CSV table of C-alpha atoms (C1' of nucleotides) in Angstrom, one decimal:
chain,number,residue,atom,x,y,z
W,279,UNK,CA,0.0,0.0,0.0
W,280,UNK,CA,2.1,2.7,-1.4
W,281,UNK,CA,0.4,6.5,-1.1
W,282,UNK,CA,-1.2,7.8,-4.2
W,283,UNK,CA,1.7,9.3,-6.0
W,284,UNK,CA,-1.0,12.3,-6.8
W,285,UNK,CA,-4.6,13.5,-5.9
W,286,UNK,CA,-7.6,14.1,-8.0
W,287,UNK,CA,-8.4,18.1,-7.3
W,288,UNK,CA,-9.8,19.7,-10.2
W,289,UNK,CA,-11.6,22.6,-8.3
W,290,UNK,CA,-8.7,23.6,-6.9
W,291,UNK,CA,-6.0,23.2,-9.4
W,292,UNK,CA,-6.3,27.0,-11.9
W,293,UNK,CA,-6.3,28.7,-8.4
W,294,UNK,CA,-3.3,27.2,-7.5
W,295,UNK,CA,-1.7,27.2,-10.6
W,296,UNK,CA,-2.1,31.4,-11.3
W,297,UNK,CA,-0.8,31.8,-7.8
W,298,UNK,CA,2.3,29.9,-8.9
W,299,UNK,CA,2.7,32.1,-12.0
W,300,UNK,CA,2.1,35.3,-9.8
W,301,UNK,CA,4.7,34.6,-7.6
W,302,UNK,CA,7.4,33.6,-10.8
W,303,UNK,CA,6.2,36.1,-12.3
W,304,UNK,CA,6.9,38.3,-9.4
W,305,UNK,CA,10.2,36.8,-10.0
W,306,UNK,CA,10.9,37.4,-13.1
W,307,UNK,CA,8.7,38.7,-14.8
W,308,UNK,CA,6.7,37.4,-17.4
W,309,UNK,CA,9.1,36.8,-20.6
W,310,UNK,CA,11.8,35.0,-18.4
W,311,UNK,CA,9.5,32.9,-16.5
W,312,UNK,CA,8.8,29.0,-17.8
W,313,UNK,CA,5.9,27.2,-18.0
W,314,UNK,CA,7.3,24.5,-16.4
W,315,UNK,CA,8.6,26.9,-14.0
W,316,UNK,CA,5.4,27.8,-12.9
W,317,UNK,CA,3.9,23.9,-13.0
W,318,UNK,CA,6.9,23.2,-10.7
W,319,UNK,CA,5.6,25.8,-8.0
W,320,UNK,CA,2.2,24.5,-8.5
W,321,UNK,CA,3.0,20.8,-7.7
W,322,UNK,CA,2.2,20.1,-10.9
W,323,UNK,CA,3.1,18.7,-14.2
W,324,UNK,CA,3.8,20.9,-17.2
W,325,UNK,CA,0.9,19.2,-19.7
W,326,UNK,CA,-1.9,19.5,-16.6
W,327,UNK,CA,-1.1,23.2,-17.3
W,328,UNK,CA,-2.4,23.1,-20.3
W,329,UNK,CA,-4.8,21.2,-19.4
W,330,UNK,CA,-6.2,24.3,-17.6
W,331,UNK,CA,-4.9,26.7,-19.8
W,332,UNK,CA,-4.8,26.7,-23.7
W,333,UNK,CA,-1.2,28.9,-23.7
W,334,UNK,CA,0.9,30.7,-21.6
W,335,UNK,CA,-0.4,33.7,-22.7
W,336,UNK,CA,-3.9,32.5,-21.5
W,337,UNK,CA,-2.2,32.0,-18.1
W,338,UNK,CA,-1.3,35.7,-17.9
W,339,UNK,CA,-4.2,37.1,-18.7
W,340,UNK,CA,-5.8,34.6,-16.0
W,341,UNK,CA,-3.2,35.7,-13.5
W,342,UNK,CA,-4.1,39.3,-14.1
W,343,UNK,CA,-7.8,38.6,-13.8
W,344,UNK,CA,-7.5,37.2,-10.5
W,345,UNK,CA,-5.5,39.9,-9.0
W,346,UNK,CA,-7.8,42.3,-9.8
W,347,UNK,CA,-10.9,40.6,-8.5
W,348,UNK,CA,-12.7,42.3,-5.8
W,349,UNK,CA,-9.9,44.4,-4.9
W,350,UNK,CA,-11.2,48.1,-5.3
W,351,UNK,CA,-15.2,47.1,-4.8
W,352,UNK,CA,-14.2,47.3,-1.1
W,353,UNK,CA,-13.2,50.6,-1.1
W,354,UNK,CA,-15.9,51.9,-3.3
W,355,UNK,CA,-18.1,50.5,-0.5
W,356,UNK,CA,-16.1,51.9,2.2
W,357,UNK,CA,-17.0,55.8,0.1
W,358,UNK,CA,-20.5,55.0,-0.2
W,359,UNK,CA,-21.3,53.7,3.7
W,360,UNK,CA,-19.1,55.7,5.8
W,361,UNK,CA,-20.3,58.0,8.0
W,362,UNK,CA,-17.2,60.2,8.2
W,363,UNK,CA,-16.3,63.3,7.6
W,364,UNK,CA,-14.6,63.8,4.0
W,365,UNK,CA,-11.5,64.9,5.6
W,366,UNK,CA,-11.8,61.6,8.5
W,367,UNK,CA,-12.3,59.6,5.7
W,368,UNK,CA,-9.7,60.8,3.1
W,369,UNK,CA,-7.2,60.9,6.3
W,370,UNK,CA,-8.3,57.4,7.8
W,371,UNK,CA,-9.8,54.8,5.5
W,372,UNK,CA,-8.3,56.0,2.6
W,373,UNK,CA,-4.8,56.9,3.2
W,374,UNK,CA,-4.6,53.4,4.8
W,375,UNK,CA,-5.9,51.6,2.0
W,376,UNK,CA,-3.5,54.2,-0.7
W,377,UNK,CA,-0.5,53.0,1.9
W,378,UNK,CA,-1.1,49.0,1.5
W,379,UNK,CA,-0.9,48.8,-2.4
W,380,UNK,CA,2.3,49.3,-3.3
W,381,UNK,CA,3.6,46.1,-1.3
W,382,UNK,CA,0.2,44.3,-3.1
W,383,UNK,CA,0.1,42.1,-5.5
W,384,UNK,CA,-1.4,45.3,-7.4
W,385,UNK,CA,2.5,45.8,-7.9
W,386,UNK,CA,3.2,42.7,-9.8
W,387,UNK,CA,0.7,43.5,-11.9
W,388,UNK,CA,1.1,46.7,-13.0
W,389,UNK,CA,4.8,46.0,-13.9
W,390,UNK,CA,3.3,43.2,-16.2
W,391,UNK,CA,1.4,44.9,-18.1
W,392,UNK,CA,3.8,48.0,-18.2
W,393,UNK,CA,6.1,45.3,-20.0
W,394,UNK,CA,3.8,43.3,-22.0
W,395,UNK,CA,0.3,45.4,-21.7
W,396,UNK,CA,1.2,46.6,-25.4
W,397,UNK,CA,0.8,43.5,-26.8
W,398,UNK,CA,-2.1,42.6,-24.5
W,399,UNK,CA,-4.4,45.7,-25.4
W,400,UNK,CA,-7.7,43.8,-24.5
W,401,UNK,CA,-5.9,43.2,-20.9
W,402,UNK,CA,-5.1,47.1,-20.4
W,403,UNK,CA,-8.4,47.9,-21.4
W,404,UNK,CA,-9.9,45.1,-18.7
W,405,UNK,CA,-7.5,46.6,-16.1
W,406,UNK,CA,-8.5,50.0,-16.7
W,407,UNK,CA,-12.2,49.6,-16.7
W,408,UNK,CA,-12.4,47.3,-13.7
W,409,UNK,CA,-9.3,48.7,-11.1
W,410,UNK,CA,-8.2,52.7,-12.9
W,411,UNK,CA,-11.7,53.9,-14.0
W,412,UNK,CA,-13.2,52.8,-10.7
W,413,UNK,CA,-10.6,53.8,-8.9
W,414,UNK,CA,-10.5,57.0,-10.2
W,415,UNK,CA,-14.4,57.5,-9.8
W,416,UNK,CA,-14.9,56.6,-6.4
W,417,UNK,CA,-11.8,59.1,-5.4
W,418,UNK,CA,-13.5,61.3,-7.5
W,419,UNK,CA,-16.7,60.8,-5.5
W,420,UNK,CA,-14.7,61.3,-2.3
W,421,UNK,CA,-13.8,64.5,-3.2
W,422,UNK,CA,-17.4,65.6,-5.2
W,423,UNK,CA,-19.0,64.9,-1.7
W,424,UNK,CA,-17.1,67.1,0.5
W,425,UNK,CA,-17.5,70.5,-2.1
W,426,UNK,CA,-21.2,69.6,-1.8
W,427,UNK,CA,-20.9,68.9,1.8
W,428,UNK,CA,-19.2,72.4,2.2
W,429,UNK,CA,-16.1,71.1,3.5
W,430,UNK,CA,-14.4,71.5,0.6
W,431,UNK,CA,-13.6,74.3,-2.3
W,432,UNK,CA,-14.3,73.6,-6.0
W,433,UNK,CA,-10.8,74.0,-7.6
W,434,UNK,CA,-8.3,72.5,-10.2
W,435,UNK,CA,-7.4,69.6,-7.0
W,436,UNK,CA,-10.6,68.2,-6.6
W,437,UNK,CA,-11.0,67.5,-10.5
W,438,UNK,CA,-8.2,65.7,-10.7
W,439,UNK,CA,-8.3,62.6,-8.0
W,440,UNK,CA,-5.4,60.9,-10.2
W,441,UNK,CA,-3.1,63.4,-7.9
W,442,UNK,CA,-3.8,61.0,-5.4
W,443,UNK,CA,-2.7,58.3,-7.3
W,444,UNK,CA,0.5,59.5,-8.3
W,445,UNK,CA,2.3,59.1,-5.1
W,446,UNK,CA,1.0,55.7,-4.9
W,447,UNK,CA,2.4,54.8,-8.4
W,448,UNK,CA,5.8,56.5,-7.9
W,449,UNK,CA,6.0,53.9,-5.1
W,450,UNK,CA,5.0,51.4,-6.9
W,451,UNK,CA,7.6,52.0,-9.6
W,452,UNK,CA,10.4,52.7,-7.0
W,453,UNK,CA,9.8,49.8,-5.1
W,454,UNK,CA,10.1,47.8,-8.6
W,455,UNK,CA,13.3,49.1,-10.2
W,456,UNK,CA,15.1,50.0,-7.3
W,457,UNK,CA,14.2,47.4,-4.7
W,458,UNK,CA,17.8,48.3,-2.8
W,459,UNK,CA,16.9,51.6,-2.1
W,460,UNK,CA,14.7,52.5,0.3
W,461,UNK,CA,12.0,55.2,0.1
W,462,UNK,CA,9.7,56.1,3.0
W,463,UNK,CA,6.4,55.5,0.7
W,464,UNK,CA,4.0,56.1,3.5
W,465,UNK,CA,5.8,59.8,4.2
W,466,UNK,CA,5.4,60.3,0.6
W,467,UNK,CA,1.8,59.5,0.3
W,468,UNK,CA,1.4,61.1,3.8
W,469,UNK,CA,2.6,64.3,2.7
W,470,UNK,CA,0.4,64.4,-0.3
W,471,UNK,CA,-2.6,64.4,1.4
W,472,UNK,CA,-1.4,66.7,3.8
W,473,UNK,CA,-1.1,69.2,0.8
W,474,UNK,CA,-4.2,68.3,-0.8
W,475,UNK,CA,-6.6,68.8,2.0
W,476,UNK,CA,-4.6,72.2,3.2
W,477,UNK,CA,-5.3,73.1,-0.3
W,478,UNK,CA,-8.5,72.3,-1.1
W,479,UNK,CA,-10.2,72.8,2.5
W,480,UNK,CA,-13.3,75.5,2.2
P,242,UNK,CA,30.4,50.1,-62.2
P,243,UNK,CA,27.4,49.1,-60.0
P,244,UNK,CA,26.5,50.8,-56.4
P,245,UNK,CA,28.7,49.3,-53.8
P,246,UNK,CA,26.5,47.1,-51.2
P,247,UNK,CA,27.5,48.6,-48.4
P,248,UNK,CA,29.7,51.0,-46.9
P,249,UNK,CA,32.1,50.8,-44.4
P,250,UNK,CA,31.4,53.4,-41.4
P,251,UNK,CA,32.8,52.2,-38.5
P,252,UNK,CA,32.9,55.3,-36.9
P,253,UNK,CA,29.0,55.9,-36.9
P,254,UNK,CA,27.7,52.4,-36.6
P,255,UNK,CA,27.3,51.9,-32.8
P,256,UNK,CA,25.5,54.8,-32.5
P,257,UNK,CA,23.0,54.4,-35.2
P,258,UNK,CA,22.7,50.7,-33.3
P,259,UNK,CA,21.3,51.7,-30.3
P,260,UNK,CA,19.0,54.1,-31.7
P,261,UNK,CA,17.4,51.5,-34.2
P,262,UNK,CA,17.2,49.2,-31.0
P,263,UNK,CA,16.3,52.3,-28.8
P,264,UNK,CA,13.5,52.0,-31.2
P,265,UNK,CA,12.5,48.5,-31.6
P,266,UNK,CA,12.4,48.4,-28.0
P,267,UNK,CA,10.3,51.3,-27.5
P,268,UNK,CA,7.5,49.1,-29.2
P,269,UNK,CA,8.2,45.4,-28.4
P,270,UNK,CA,10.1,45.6,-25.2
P,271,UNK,CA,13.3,43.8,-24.8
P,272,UNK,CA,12.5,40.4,-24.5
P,273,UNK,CA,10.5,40.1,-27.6
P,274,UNK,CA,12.5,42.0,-29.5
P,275,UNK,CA,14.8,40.1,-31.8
P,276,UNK,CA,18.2,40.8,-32.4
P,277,UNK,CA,18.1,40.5,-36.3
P,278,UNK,CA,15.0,43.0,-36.0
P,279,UNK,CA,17.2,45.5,-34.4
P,280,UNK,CA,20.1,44.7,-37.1
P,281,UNK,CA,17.8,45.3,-39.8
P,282,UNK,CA,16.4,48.8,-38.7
P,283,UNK,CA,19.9,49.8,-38.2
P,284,UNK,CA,20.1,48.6,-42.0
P,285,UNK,CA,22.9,46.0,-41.0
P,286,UNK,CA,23.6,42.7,-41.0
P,287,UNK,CA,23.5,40.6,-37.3
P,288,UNK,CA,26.7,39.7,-37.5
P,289,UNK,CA,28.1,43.5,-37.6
P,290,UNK,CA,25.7,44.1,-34.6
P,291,UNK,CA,27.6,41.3,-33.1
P,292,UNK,CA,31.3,42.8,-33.8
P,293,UNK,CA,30.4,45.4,-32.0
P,294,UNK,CA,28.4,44.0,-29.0
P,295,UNK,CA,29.1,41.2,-27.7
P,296,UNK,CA,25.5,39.7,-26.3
P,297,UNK,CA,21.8,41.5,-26.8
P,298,UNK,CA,22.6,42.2,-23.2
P,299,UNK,CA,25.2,44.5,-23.8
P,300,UNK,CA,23.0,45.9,-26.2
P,301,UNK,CA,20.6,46.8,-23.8
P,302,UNK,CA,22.8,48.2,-21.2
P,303,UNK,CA,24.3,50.7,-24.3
P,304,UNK,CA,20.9,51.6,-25.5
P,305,UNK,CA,20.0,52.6,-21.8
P,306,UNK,CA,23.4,54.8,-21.5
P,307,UNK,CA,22.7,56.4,-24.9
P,308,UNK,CA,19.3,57.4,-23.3
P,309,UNK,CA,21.2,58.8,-20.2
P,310,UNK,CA,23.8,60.8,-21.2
P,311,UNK,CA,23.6,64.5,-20.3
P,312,UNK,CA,19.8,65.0,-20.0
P,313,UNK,CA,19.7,65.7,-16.4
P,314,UNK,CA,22.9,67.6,-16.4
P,315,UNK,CA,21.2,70.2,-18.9
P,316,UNK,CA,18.5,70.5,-15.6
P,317,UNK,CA,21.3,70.5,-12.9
P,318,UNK,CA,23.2,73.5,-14.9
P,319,UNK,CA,19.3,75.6,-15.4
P,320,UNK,CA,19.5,75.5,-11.7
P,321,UNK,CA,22.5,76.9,-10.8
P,322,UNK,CA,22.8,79.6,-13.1
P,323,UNK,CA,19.1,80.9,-13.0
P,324,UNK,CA,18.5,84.6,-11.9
P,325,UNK,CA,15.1,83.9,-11.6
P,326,UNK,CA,13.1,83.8,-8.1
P,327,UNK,CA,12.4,80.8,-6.8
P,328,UNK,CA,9.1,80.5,-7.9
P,329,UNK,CA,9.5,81.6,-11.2
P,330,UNK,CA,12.1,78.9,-11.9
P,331,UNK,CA,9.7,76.3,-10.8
P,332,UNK,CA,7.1,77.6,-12.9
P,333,UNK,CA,9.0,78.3,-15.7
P,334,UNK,CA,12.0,76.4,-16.9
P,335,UNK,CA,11.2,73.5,-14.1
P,336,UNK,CA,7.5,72.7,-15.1
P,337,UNK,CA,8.7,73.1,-19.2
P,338,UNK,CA,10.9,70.3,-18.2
P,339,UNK,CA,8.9,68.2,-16.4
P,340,UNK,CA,5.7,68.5,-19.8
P,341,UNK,CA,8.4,67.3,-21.9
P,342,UNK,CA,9.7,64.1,-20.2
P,343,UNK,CA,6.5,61.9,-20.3
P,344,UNK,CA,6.6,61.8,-24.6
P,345,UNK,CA,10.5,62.0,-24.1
P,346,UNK,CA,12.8,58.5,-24.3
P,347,UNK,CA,13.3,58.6,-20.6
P,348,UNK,CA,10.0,57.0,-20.7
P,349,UNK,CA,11.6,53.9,-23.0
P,350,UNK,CA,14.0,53.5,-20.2
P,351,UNK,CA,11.5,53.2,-18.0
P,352,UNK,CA,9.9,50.8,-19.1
P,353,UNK,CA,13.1,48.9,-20.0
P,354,UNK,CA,14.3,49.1,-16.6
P,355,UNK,CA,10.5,48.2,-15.1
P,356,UNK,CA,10.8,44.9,-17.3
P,357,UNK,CA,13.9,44.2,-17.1
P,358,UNK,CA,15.6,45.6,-14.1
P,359,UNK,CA,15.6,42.8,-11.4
P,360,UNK,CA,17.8,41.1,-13.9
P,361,UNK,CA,20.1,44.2,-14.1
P,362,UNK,CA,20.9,45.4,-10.9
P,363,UNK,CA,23.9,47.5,-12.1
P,364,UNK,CA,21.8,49.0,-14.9
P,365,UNK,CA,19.3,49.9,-11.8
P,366,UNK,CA,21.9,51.0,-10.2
P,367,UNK,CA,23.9,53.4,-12.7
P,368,UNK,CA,20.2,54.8,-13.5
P,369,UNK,CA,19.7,55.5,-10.0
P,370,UNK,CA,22.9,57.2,-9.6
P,371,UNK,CA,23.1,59.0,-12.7
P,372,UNK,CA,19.5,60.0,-13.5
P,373,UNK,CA,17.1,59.8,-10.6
P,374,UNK,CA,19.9,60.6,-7.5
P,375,UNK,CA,21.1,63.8,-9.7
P,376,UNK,CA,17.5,64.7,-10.9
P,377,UNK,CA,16.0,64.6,-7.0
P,378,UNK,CA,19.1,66.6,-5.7
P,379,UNK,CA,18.9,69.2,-8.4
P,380,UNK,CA,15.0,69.8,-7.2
P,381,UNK,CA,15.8,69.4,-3.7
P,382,UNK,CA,18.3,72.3,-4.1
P,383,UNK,CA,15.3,74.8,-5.8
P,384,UNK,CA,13.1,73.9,-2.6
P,385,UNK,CA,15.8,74.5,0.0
P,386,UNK,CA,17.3,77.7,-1.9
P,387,UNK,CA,13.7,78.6,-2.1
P,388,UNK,CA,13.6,77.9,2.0
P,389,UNK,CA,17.4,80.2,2.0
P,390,UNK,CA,15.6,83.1,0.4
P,391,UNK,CA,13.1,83.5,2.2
P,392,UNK,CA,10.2,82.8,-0.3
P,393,UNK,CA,9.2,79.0,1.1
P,394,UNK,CA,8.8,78.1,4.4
P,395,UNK,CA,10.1,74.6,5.5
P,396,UNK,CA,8.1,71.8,5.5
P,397,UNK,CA,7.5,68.2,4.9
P,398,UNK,CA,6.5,69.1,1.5
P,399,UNK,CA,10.1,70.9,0.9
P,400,UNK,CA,12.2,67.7,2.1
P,401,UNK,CA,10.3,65.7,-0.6
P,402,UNK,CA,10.9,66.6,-4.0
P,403,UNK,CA,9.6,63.2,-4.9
P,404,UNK,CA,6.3,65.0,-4.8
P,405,UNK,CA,7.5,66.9,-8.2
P,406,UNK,CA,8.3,63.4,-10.0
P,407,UNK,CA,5.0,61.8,-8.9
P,408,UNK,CA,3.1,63.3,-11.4
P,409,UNK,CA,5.4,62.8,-14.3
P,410,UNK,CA,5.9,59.4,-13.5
P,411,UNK,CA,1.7,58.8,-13.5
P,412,UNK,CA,1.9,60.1,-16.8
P,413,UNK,CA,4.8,57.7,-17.8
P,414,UNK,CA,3.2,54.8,-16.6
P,415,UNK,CA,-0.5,55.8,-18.1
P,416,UNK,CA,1.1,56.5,-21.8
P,417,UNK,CA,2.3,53.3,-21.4
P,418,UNK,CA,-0.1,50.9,-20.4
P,419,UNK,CA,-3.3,53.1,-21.8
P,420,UNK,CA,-1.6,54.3,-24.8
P,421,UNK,CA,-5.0,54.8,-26.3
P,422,UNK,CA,-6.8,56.6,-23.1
P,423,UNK,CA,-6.4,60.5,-23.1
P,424,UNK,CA,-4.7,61.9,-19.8
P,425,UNK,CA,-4.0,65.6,-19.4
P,426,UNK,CA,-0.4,65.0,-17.9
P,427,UNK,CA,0.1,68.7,-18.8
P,428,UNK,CA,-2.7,69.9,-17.0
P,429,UNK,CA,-1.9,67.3,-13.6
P,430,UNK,CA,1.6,68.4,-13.4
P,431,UNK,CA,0.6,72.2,-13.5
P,432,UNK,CA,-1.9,71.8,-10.3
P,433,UNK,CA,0.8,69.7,-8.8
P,434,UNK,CA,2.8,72.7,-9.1
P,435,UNK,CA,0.3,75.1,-7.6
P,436,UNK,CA,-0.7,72.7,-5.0
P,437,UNK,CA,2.6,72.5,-3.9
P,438,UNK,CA,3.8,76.0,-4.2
P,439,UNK,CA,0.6,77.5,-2.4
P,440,UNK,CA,1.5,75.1,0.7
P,441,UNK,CA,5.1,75.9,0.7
P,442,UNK,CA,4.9,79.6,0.3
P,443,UNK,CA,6.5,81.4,2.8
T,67,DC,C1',46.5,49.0,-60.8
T,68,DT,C1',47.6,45.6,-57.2
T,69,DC,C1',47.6,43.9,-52.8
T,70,DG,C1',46.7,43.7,-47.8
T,71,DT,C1',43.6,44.9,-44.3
T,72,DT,C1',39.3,44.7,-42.1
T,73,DA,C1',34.4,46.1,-42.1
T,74,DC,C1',30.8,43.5,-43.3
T,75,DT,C1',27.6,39.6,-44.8
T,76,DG,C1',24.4,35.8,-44.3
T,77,DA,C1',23.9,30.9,-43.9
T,78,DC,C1',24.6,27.9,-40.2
T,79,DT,C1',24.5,25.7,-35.4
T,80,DC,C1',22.7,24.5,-31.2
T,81,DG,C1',20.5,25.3,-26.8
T,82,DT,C1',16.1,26.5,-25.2
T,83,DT,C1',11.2,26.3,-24.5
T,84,DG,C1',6.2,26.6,-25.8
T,85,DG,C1',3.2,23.2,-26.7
T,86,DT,C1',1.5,17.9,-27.7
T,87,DC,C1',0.0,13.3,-26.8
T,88,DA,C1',0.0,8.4,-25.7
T,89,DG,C1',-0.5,6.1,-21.8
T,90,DC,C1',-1.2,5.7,-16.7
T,91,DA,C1',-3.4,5.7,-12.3
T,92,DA,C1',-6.9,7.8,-9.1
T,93,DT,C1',-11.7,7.8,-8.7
T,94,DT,C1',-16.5,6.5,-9.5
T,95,DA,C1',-20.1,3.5,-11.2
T,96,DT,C1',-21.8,-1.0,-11.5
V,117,DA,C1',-14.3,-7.0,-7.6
V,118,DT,C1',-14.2,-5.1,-12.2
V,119,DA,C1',-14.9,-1.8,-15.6
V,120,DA,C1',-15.4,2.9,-17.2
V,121,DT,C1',-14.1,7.5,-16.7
V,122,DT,C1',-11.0,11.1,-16.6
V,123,DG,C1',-7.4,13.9,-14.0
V,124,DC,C1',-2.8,13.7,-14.5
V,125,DT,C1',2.1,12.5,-16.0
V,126,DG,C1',6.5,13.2,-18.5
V,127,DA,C1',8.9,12.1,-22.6
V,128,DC,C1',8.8,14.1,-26.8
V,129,DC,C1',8.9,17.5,-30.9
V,130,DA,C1',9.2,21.5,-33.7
V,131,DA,C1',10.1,26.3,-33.8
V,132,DC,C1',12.6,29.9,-32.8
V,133,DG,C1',16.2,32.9,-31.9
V,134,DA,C1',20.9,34.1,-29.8
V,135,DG,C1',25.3,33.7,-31.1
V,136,DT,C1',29.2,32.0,-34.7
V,137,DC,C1',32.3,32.0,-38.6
V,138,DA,C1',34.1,31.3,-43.1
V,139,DG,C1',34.0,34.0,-46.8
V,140,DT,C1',33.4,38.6,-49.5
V,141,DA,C1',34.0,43.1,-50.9
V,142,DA,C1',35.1,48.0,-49.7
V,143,DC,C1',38.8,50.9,-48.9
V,144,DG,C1',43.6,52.7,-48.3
V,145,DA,C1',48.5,52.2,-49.1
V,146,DG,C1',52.3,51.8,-52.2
DNA sequence: CTCGTTACTGACTCGTTGGTCAGCAATTAT
DNA sequence: ATAATTGCTGACCAACGAGTCAGTAACGAG
């Protein structure tokens, strides 16, 4: 009675096996990464790969998907429930959230498709209409809400929420290229806030 | 008497190299760019490309140089030699800089170096030290003069001139990956510019 | 005009890797 | 138990592209 040399899991395998080729791919990024690389991390043999997934550029486009799954729907709820302040909730809820994403997978992602998204144009448009256009909206929304509120002044700032972003994706790009060299993100993003509200505040 | 096939320029050759692979980059990437693509842009055969580098590797690392050379220093010089005010230099010859730099080649590098970097560390590493180190200091030295002066007052905001590149790298990034999606980087790097100079004003 | 030097060519090799498939063994049905 | 089903394996192949090299022709010297 020798154990089974491998189990039966078909439910669970395509999870497993786009985790494996987020984390290689985290690695070394898409082009350098091999299919049997991944299968490896997965516990798994090359063909059942393909079993699940038709080519390897399937499997990125899977791997992208399922990063980006849920992610920002949280926060959009967080903007439309709260009961805080605009200010609170830009300083609390937000910044915390803005302060978590460049150590997220979000990272991986957005170097992937900064080095492959041109061939991929169907994936950049996915990604922006599910993550960047509501993204942008609900910070959009944040900021909407507190000139009609009265706590803050109509001005260039509040039209353009992607000045929040920015921070965020210089981190994101810093942490990528020069992971040596340290940066104190959360200052960064900090301080941009800081500036915003003192700027925009009625 | 027929046209000779070729001519023998050995003088301009590396040159004309990078830039044909500066361009074949600048659409495909580096990994799926293929050497004999480059050669034939350059209007040359491989095997010249390969007298006079060694691997695709080197290749890369010379097109990234090329790229380099003397673009910050033009800045660095601007800086030192200005009689303008503070806050005219910022919002002159500063802010025409940073408009241009999104549509500029730097951007190529950065994506390069986003793809490719982990597997370059000294590439990362010269960058850093000849681009972004030189490019931060040369800002950080209009906020603190500025602070000198008289005309800022000293804040977070002036310690971090990170908060100038922020919006310039968004705009990177977005041409990138949304090639096709409009983005007024113009416009988001001017109210960066107010928002930050009507916070640090002394 | 020759002859020697060398910039240059392009057909070739060979390692790598995305993708296949015939068969095997874990499960399920009978 | 035995058979039928199918998730799974791993050896295999064909394509592709980085890198080589023997030979060719442009150019300069004498």
């Amino acid at each position: 009675m020798t154990a089974p040399r491998y189990r039966r899991r078909k439910e669970d395998r395509p999870q497993e096996i786009t985790a494996a080729a987020l984390d290689a791919f985290a690695e070394k990024g898409y082009a350098a990464t091999r299919v049997e690389e991944v299968a490896k991390r997965a516990g798994v043999s090359k063909g059942l790969l393909y079993l699940y997934f038709k080519t390897k550029e399937e499997l990125f486009k899977a791997v992208v998907k399922s990063v980006v799954i849920r992610r920002v729907d949280a926060l959009i709820d967080t903007v439309e429930t709260t009961e805080l302040s605009s200010e609170e909730f830009v300083r609390g809820p937000l910044l915390s959230f803005m302060k978590k994403v460049p150590a997220s997978p979000v990272a991986v992602v957005v170097r992937l498709l900064l080095a492959e998204g041109r061939k991929h144009p169907d994936l950049a448009d996915y990604y922006y209409d599910n993550v960047v256009s509501k993204g942008l909206a609900a910070m959009h929304r944040v900021l909407t809400r507190g000139v009609e509120r009265g706590e803050f002044r109509q001005c260039a700032a509040t039209e353009q929420p992607h000045l929040l972003v920015a921070p965020v994706m210089l981190s994101i790009v810093w942490g990528i290229v020069f992971a040596g060299k340290a940066l104190d993100t959360d200052a960064l993003i900090e301080t941009q806030i800081d500036m915003l509200l003192a700027n925009i505040r009625a």
